[in-house]
Coordinates of C-alpha atoms and ligand atoms in Angstrom, one line a residue:
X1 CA -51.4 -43.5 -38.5
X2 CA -48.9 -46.3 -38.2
X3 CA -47.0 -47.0 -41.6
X4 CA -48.8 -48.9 -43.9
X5 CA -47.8 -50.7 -47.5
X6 CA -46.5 -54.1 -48.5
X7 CA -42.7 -54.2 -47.9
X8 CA -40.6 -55.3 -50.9
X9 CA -39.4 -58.6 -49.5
X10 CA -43.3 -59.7 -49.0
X11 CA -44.4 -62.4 -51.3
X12 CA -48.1 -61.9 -52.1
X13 CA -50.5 -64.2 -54.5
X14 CA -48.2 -67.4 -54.8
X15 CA -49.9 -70.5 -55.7
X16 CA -50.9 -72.9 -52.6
X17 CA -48.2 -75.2 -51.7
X18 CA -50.6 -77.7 -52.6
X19 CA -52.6 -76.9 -55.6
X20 CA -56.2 -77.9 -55.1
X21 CA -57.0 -80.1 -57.8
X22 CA -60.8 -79.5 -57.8
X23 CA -60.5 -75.8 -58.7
X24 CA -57.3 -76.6 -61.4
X25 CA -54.8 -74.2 -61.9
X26 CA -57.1 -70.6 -61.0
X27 CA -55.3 -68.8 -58.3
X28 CA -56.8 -65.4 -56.7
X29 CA -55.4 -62.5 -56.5
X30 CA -55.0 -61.6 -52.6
X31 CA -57.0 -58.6 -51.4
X32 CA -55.0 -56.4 -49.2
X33 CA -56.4 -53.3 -47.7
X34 CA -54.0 -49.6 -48.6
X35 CA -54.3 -49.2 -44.7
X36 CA -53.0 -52.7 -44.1
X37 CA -49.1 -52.7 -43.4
X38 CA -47.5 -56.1 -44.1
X39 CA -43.6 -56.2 -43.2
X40 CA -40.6 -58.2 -44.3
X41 CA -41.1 -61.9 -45.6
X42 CA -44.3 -62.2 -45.1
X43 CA -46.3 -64.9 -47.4
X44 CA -49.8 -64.6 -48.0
X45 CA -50.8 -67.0 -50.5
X46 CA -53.4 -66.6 -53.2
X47 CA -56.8 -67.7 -53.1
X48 CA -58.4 -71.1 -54.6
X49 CA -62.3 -70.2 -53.9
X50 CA -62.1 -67.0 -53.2
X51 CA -59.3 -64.1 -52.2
X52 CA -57.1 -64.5 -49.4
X53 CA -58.3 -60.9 -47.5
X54 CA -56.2 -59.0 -45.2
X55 CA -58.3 -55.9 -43.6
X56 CA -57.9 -52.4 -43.2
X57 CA -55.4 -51.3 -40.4
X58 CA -54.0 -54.6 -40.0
X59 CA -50.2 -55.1 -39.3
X60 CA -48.9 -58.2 -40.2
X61 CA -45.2 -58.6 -38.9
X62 CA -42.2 -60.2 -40.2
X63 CA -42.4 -63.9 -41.8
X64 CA -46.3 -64.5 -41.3
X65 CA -47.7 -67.0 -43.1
X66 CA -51.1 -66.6 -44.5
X67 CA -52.7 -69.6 -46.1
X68 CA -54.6 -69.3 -49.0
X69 CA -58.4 -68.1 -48.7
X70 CA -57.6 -67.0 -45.3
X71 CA -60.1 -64.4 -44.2
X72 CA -57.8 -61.4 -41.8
X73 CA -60.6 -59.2 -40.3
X74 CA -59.9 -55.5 -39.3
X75 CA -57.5 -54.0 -36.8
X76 CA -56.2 -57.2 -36.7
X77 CA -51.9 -57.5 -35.3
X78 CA -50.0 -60.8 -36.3
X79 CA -46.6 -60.4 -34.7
X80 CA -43.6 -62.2 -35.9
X81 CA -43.8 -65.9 -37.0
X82 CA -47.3 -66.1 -36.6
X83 CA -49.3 -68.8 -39.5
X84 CA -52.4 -68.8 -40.0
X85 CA -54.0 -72.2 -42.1
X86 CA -55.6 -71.8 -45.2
X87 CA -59.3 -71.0 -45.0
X88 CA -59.1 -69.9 -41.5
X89 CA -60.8 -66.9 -40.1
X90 CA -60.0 -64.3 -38.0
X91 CA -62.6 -61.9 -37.2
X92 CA -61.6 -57.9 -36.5
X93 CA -59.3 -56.7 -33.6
X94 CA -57.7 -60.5 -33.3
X95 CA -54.9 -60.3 -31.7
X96 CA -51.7 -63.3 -32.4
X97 CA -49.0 -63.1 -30.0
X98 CA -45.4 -64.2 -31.3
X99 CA -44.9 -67.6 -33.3
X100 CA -49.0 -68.1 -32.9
X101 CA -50.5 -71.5 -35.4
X102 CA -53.4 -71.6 -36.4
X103 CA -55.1 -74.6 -38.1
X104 CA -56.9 -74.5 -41.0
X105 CA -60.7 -73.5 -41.2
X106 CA -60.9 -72.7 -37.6
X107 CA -62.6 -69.4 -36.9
X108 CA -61.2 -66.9 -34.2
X109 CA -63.8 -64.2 -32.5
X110 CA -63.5 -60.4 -33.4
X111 CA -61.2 -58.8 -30.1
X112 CA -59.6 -62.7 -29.0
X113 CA -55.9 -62.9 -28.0
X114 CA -53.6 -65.2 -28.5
X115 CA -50.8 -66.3 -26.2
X116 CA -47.5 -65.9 -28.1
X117 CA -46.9 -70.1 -29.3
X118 CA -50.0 -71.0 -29.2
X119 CA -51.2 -73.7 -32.0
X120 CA -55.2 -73.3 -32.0
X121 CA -57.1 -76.0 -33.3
X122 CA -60.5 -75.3 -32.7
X123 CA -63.0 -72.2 -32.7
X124 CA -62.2 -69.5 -30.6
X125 CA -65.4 -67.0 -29.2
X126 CA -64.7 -63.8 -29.4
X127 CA -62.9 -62.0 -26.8
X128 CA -61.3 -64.6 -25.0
X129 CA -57.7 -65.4 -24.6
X130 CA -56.5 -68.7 -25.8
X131 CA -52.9 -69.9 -24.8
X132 CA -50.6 -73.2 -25.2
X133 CA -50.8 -75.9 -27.3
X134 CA -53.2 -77.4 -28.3
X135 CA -54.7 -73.7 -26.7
X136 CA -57.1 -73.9 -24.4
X137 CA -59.1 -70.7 -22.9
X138 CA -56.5 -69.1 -20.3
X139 CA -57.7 -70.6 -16.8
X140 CA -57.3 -67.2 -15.0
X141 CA -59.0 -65.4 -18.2
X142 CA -61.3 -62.4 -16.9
X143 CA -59.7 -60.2 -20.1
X144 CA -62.7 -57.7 -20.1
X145 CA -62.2 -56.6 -15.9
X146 CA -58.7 -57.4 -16.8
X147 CA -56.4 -54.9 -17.1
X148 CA -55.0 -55.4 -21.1
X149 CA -51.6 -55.3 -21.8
X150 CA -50.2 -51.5 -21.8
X151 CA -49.2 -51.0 -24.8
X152 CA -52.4 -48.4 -26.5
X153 CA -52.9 -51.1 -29.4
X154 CA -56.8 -50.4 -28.9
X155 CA -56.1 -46.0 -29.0
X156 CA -54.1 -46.3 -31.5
X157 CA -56.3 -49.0 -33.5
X158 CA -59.8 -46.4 -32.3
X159 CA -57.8 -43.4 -33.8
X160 CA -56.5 -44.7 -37.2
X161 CA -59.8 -46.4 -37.7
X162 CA -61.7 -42.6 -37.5
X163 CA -58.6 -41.4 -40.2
X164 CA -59.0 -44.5 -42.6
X165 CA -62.7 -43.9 -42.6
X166 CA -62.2 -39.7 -43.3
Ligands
LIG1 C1 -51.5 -64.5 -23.3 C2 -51.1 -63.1 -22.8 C3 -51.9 -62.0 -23.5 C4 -51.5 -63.1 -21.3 O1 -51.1 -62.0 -20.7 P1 -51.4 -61.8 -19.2 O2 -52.9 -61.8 -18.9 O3 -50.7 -60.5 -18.7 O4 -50.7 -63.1 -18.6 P2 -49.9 -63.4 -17.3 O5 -48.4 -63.1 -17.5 O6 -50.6 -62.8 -16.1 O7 -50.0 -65.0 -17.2 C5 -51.2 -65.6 -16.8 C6 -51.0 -67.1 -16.8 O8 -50.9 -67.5 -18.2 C7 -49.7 -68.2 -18.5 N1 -49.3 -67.7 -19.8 C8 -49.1 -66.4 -20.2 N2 -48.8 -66.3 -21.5 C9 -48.7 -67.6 -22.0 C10 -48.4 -68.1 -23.2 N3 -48.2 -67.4 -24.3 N4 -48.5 -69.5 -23.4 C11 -48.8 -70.3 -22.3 N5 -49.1 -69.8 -21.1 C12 -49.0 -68.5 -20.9 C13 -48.7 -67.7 -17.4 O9 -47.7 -68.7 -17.2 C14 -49.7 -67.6 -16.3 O10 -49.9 -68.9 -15.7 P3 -50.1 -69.2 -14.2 O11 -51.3 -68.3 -13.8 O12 -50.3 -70.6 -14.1 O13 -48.8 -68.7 -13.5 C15 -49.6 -62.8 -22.9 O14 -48.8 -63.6 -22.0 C16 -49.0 -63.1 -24.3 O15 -48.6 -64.2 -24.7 N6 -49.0 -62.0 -25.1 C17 -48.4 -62.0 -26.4 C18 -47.2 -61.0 -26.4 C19 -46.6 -61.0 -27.8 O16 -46.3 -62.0 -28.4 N7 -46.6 -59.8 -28.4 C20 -46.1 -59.5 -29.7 C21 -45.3 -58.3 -29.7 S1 -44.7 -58.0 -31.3

């Protein structure tokens, strides 16, 4: 199992930027799983209808941005830089590539990848790979007959998964 924990420098539960007026000053508590590892200056805001979640096994990498009631599936990896808009959703094994946007409320499929920069402003189905911006589905995408990147994310993610579950 990968390290997991929130590291010290991680700011977790602040207020919204913007404070929703309709729901007054209540703020939720974010709800971060014990196998979820969250690294240096990350932000994940607090909720305003409900709690910001981040899943089990997820590894959220240096200064991410999550917005506030932003729903982090499972086995989910947002490498460095990445934002994610408040209420947006991203379903389990989402992958974000390197400085990745995404707007608020859009919804991303459970296993899509995201092309590092990639600013993605509408729903994404699950399992493709979305690049550029505004992304678009990559033209050559064949990702399931496609040999994935090397780099065991989906052993290692099968494996902790089994331990987590134990
Ligand atoms: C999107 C991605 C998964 C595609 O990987 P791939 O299938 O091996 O892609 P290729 O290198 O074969 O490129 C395929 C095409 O997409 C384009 N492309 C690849 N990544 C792109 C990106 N992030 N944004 C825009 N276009 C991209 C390539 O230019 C190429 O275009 P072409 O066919 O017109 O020449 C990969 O490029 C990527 O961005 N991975 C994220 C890596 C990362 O940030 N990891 C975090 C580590 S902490």
């Amino acid at each position: 199992l990968k390290p997991r924990g929130v590291h010290v420098t991680a700011v977790i539960g602040s207020p919204p930027e913007h404070r929703d007026w309709q729901h007054g000053d209540q703020v939720h508590t974010p709800d971060i799983h014990h196998s979820a590892r969250v690294n240096a200056f990350v932000t994940v805001d607090g909720g305003l209808k409900s709690r910001t979640r981040v899943g089990a096994l997820t590894f959220v990498m240096a200064h991410c941005h999550i917005g506030h009631d932003a729903q982090i599936g499972d086995g989910c990896e947002l490498a460095p830089g990445t934002v994610i808009g408040g209420h947006a959703v991203l379903e389990d094994g989402v992958r974000c590539g390197i400085g990745v946007l995404v707007r608020p409320f859009v919804r991303v499929g459970a296993g899509a990848r995201l092309g590092a920069g990639a600013v993605v402003v509408k729903d994404v189905p699950a399992g493709e790979v979305w690049v550029g911006n505004p992304a678009r589905k990559l033209a050559a995408d064949d990702w399931a007959g496609r040999e994935r990147e090397r780099d065991g994310w989906d052993e290692w993610y099968a494996a902790s998964r089994a331990e987590v579950a134990a």
